[in-house]
Tab-separated table of C-alpha atoms in Angstrom:
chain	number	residue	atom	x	y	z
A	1	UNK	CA	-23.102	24.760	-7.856
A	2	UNK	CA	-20.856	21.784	-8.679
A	3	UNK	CA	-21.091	18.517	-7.425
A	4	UNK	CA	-18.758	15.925	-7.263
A	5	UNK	CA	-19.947	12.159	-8.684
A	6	UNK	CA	-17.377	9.198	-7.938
A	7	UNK	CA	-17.234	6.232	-10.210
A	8	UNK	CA	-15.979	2.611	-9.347
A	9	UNK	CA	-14.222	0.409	-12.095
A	10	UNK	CA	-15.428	-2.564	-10.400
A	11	UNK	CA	-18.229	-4.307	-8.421
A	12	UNK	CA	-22.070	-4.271	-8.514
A	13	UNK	CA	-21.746	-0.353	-9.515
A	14	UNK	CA	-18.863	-0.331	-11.741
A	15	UNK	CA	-18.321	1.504	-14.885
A	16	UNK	CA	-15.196	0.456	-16.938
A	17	UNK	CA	-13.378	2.662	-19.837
A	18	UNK	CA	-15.711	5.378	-20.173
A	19	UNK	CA	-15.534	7.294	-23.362
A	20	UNK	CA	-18.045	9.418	-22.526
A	21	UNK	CA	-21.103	10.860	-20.886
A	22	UNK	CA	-24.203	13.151	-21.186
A	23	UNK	CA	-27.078	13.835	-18.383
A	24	UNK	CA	-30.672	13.092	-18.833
A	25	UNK	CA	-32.467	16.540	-17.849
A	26	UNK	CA	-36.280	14.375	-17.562
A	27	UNK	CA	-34.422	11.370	-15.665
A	28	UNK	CA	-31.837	13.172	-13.323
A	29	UNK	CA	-29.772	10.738	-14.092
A	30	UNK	CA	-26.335	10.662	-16.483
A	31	UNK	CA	-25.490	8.045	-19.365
A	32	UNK	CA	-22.095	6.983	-19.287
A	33	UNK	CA	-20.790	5.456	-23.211
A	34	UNK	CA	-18.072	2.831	-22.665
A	35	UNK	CA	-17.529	2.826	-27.123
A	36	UNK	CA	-15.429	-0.062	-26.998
A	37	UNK	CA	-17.233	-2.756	-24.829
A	38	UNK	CA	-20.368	-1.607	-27.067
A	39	UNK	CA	-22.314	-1.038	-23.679
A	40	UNK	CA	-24.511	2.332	-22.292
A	41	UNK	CA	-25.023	2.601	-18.389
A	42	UNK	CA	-27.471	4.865	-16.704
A	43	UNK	CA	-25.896	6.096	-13.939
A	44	UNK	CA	-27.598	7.905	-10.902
A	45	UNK	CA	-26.390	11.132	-9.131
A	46	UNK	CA	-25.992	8.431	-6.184
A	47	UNK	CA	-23.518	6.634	-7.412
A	48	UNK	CA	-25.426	4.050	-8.573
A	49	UNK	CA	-25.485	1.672	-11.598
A	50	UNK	CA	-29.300	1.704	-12.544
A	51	UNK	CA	-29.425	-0.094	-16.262
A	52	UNK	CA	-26.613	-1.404	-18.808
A	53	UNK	CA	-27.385	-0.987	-22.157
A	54	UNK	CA	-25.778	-3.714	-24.328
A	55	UNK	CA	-25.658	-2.129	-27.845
A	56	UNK	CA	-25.489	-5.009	-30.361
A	57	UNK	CA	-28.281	-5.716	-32.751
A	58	UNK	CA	-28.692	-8.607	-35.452
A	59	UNK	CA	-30.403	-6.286	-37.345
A	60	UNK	CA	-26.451	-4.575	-38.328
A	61	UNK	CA	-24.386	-6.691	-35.814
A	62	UNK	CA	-21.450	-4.413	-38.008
A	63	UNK	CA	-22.651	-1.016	-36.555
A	64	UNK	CA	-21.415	0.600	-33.754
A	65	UNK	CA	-21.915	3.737	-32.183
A	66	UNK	CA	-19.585	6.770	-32.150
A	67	UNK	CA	-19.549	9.105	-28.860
A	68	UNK	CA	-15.638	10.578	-29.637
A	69	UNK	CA	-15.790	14.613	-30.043
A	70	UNK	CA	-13.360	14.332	-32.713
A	71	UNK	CA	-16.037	15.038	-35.040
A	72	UNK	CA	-18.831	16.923	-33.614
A	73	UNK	CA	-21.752	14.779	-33.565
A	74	UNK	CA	-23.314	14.948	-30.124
A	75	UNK	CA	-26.164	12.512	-28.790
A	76	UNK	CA	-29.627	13.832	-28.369
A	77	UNK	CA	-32.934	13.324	-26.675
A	78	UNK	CA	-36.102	12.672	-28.550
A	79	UNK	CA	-39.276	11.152	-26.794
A	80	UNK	CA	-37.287	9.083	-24.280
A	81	UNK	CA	-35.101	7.683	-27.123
A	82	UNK	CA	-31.512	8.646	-27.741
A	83	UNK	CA	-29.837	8.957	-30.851
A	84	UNK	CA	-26.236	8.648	-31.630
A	85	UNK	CA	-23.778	8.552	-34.810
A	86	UNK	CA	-23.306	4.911	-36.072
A	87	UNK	CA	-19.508	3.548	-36.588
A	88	UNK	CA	-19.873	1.706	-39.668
A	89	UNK	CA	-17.271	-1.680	-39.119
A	90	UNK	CA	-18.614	-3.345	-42.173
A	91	UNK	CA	-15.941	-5.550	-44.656
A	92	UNK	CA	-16.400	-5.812	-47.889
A	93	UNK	CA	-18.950	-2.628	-48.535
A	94	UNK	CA	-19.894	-2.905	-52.311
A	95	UNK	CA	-21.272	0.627	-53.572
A	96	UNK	CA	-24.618	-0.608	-53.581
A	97	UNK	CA	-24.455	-1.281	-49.661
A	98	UNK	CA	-24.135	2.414	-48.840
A	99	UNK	CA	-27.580	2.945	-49.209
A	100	UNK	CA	-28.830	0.605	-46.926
A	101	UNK	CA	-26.076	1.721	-44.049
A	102	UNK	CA	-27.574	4.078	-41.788
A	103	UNK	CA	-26.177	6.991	-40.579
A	104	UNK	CA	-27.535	6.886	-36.702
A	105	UNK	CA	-28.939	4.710	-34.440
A	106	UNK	CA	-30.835	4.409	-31.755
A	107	UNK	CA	-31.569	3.446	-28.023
A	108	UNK	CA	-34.967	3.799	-26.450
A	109	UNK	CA	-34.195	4.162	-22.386
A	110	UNK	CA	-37.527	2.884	-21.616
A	111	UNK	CA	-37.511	-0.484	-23.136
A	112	UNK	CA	-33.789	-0.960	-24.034
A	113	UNK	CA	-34.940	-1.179	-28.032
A	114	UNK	CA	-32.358	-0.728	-30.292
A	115	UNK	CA	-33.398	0.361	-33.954
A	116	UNK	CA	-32.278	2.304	-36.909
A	117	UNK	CA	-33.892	5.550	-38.641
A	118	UNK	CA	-34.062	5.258	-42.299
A	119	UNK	CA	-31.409	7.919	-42.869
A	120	UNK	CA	-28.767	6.159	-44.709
A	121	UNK	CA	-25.731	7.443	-46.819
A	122	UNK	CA	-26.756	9.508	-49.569
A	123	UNK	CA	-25.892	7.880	-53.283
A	124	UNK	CA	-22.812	10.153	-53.317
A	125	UNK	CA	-21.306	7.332	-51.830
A	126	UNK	CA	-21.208	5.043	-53.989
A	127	UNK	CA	-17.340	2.766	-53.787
A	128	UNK	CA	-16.468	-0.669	-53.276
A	129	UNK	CA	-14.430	-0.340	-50.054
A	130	UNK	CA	-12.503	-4.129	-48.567
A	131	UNK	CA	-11.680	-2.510	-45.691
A	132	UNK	CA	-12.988	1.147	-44.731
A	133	UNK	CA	-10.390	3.200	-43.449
A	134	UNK	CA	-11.592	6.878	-43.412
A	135	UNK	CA	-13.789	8.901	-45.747
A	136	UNK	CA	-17.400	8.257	-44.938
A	137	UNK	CA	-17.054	10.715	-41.569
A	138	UNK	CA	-19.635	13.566	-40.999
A	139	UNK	CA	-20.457	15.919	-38.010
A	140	UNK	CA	-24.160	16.452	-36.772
A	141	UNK	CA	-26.214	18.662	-34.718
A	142	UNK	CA	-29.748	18.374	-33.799
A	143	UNK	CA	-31.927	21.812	-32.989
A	144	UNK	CA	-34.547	20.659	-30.367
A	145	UNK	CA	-36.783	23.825	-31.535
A	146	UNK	CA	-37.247	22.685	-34.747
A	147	UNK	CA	-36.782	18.939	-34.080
A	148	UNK	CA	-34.279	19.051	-37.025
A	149	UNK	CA	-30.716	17.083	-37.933
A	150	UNK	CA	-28.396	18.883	-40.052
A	151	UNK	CA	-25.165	16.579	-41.184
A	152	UNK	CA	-22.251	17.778	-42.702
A	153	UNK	CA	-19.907	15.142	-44.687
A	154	UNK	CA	-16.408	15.972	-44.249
A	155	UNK	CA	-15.910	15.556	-48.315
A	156	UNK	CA	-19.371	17.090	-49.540
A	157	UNK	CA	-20.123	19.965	-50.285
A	158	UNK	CA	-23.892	19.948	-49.438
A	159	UNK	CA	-25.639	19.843	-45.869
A	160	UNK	CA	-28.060	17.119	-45.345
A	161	UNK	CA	-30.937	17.978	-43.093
A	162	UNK	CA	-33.858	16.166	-41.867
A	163	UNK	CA	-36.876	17.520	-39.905
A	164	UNK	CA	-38.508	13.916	-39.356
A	165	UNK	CA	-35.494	11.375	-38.888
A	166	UNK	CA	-37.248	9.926	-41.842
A	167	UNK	CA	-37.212	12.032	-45.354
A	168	UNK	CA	-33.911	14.068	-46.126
A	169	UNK	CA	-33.414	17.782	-47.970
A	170	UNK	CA	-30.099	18.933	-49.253
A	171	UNK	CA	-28.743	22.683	-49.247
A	172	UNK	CA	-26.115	23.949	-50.717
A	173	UNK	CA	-22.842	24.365	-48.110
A	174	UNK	CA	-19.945	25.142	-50.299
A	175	UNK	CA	-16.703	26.610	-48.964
A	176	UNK	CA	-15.675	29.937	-50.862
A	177	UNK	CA	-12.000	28.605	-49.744
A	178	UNK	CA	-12.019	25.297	-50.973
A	179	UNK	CA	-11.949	25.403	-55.299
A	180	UNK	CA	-12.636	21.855	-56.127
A	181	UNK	CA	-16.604	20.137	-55.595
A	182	UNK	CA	-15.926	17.984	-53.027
A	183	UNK	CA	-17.150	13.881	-53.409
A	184	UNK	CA	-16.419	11.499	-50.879
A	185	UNK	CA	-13.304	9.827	-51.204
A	186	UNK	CA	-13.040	6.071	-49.701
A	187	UNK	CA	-9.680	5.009	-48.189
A	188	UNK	CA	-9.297	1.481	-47.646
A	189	UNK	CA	-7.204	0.197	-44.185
A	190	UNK	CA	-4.707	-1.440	-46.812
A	191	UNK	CA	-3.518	1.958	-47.914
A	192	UNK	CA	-2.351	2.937	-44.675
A	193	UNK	CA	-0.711	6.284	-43.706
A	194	UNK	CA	-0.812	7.294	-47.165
A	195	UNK	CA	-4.072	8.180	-47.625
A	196	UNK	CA	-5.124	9.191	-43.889
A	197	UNK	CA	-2.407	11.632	-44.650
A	198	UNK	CA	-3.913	12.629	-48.301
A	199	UNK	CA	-7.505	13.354	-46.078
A	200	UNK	CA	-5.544	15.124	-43.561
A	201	UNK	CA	-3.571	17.513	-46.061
A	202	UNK	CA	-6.663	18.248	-47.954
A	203	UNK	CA	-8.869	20.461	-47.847
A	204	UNK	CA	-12.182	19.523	-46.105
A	205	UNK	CA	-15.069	20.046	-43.491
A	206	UNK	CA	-15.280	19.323	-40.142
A	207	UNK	CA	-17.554	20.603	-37.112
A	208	UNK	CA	-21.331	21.161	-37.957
A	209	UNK	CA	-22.437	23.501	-34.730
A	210	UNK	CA	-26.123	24.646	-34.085
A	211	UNK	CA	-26.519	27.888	-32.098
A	212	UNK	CA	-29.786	27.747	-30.302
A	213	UNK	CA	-28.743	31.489	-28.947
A	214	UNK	CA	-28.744	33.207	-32.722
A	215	UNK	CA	-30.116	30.026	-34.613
A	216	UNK	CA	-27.504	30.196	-37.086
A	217	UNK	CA	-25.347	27.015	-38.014
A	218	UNK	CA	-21.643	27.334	-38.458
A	219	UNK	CA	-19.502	24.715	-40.251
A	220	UNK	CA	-15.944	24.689	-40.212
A	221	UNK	CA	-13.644	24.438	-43.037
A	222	UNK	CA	-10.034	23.231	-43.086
A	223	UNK	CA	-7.763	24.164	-46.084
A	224	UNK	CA	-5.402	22.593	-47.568
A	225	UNK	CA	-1.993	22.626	-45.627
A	226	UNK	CA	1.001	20.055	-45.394
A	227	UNK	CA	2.727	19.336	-42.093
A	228	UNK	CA	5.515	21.523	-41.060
A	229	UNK	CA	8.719	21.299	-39.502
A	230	UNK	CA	8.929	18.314	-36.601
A	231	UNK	CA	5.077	17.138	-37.894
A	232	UNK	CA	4.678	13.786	-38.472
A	233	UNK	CA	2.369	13.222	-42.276
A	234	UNK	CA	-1.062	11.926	-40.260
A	235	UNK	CA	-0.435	15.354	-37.786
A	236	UNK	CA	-3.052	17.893	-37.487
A	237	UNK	CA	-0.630	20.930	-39.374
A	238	UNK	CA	-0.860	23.469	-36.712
A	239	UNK	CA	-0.105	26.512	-39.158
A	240	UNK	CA	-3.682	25.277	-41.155
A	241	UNK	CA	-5.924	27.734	-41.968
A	242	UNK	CA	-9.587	27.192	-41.371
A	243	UNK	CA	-12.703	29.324	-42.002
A	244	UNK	CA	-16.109	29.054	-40.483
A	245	UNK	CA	-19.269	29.621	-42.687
A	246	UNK	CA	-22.137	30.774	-41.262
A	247	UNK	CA	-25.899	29.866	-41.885
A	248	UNK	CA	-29.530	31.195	-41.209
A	249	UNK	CA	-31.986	29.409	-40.128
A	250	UNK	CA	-33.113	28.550	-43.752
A	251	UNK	CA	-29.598	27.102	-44.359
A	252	UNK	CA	-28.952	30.745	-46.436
A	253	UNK	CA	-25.504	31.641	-45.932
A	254	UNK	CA	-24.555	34.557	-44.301
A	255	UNK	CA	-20.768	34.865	-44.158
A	256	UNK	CA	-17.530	32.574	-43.916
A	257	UNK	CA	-14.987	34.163	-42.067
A	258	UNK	CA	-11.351	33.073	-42.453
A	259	UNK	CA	-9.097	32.156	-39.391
A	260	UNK	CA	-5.033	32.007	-39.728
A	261	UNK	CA	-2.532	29.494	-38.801
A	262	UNK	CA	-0.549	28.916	-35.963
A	263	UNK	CA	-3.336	30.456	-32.834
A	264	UNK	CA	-6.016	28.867	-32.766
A	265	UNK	CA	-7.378	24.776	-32.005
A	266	UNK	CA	-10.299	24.436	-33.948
A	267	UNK	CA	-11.170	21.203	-33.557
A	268	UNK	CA	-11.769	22.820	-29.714
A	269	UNK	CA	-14.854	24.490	-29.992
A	270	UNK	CA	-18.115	24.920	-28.402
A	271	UNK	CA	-21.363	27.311	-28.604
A	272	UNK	CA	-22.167	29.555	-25.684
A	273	UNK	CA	-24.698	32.216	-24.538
A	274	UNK	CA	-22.360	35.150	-25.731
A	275	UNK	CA	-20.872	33.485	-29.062
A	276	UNK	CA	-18.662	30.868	-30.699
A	277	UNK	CA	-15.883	29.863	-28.762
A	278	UNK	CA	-12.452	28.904	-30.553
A	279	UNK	CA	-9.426	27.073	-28.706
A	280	UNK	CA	-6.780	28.953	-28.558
A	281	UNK	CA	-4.185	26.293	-27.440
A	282	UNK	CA	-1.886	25.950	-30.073
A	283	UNK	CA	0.988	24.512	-29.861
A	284	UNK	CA	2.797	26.995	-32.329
A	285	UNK	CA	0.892	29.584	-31.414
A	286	UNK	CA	3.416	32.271	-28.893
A	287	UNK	CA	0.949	32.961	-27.333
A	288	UNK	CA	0.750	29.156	-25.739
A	289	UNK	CA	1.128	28.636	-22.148
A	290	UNK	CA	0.619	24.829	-21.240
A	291	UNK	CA	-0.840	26.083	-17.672
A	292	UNK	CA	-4.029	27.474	-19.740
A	293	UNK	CA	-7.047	26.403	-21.539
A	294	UNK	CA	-7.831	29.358	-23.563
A	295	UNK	CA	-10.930	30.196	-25.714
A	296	UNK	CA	-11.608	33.249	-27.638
A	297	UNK	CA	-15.308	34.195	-28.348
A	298	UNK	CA	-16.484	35.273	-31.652
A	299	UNK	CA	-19.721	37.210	-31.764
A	300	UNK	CA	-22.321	37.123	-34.418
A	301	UNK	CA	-23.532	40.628	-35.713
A	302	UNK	CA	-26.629	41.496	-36.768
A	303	UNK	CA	-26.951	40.264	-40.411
A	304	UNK	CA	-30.527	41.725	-41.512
């Protein structure tokens, strides 16, 4: 069954530049995220504007909140409140600062409180930064069995996982594919292309994926690659290589299986009933038709 939902842009039931939305299974309702006015609306299945969040807080009036799927870090539903990634838009971060920067924050729907769990960046981070420019990223999932957060830094080799929203455990999440320990490495905005480029030619993580269907965790890897022919330097290099390691439940892991160039879009990706799916819209791939959004599905086999 699909059902059509209009939005306005203007009047008593308007919803400008939306970025974003999720629905509320308990409310029957849908959250719209417009990131840059720094504002949440509940939205009804009517058409209807029923709350605006305004998402500013003295408490870090430099925090924002991140709904792009870029990196994978999805909102989720706890008790009424909702959680989401923070955008940290601080100046002038000395090293000691990171530990008192949280990672997420949060909304409760009920009373329109905003607050922020005591998860803050680990002391890996640990840089004077003027002017953040990239390098403090990660990619999140929540598993509402377990009421659990697993983060993945994109230049870290260990996951970060939290069954409270309060205390954090580390597990080891190396990449067989990547030879160096990763550490996080700080660009500031004043280095420009140069070092988004450096990040983006380097080898690194990106999506952290729960599958509630196998309960198993997979967390991509992208090697190191350098644009090719017609790529600009801050390009996504289609003929990358990636690999995607797999975990247990226990944050064991199980495999990593290694994906070639030039086929498939990683950074397209999404867990379903029968496996992983992969993107398969490539723009170098030959197999590219621009008429076609194509995913291929991986399945898990039995590991015990």
């Amino acid at each position: 069954m699909v059902k059509t939902i209009l939005m306005q842009k203007e009047g008593p039931n308007g919803v400008p530049a939306v970025r974003g939305s999720r629905y509320v299974e308990n409310l029957g309702n849908f959250l719209l995220f417009q990131h840059n006015a720094r504002h949440i609306t509940l939205y009804s299945a009517k058409e209807e504007v029923l709350r605006n969040y305004r998402m500013v807080s003295p408490k870090f009036p430099f925090i924002g909140f991140n709904v792009d799927s870029y990196y994978y870090n999805p909102s989720f539903l706890k008790d009424s409140v909702l959680y989401l990634a923070a955008d940290v838009i601080k100046p002038n971060i000395k090293k000691e600062d990171w530990k008192t920067i949280p990672m997420l924050l949060s909304l409760d729907l009920r009373t329109g409180e905003i607050d922020f769990p005591p998860i803050n960046y680990p002391s890996v981070f640990n840089q004077d930064v003027k002017n953040l420019s990239v390098g403090s990223e990660f990619s999140y999932d929540y598993n509402q069995k377990e009421k659990r957060l697993v983060c993945s830094f994109i230049s870290y080799d260990s996951l970060m996982v939290s069954d409270d929203l309060h205390t954090v455990k580390w597990f080891n999440g190396k990449s067989r594919y990547l030879e160096e320990n990763l550490k996080p490495r700080l660009a500031e905005a004043s280095d420009g292309l140069r070092e988004f480029a450096a990040l983006k030619q380097s080898g690194h993580y990106f999506h952290l994926m729960y599958d509630r269907y196998r309960d198993v965790y997979y967390r991509f890897v992208e090697h190191p690659c350098e644009p090719g022919p017609g790529e600009y330097l801050v390009d996504d290099p289609k003929a990358r290589e990636f690999s995607v390691i797999i975990f247990d439940k226990d944050f064991r892991i199980i495999g990593e299986t290694k994906f070639p160039g030039n086929k498939y879009h990683n950074k397209m990706s999404f867990v379903g009933r029968d496996g992983l799916y992969i993107s398969e819209n490539n723009l170098k791939s030959p197999e590219f038709d621009e008429n076609k959004l194509k995913f291929a599905c991986f399945k898990l086999e039995d590991y015990y």
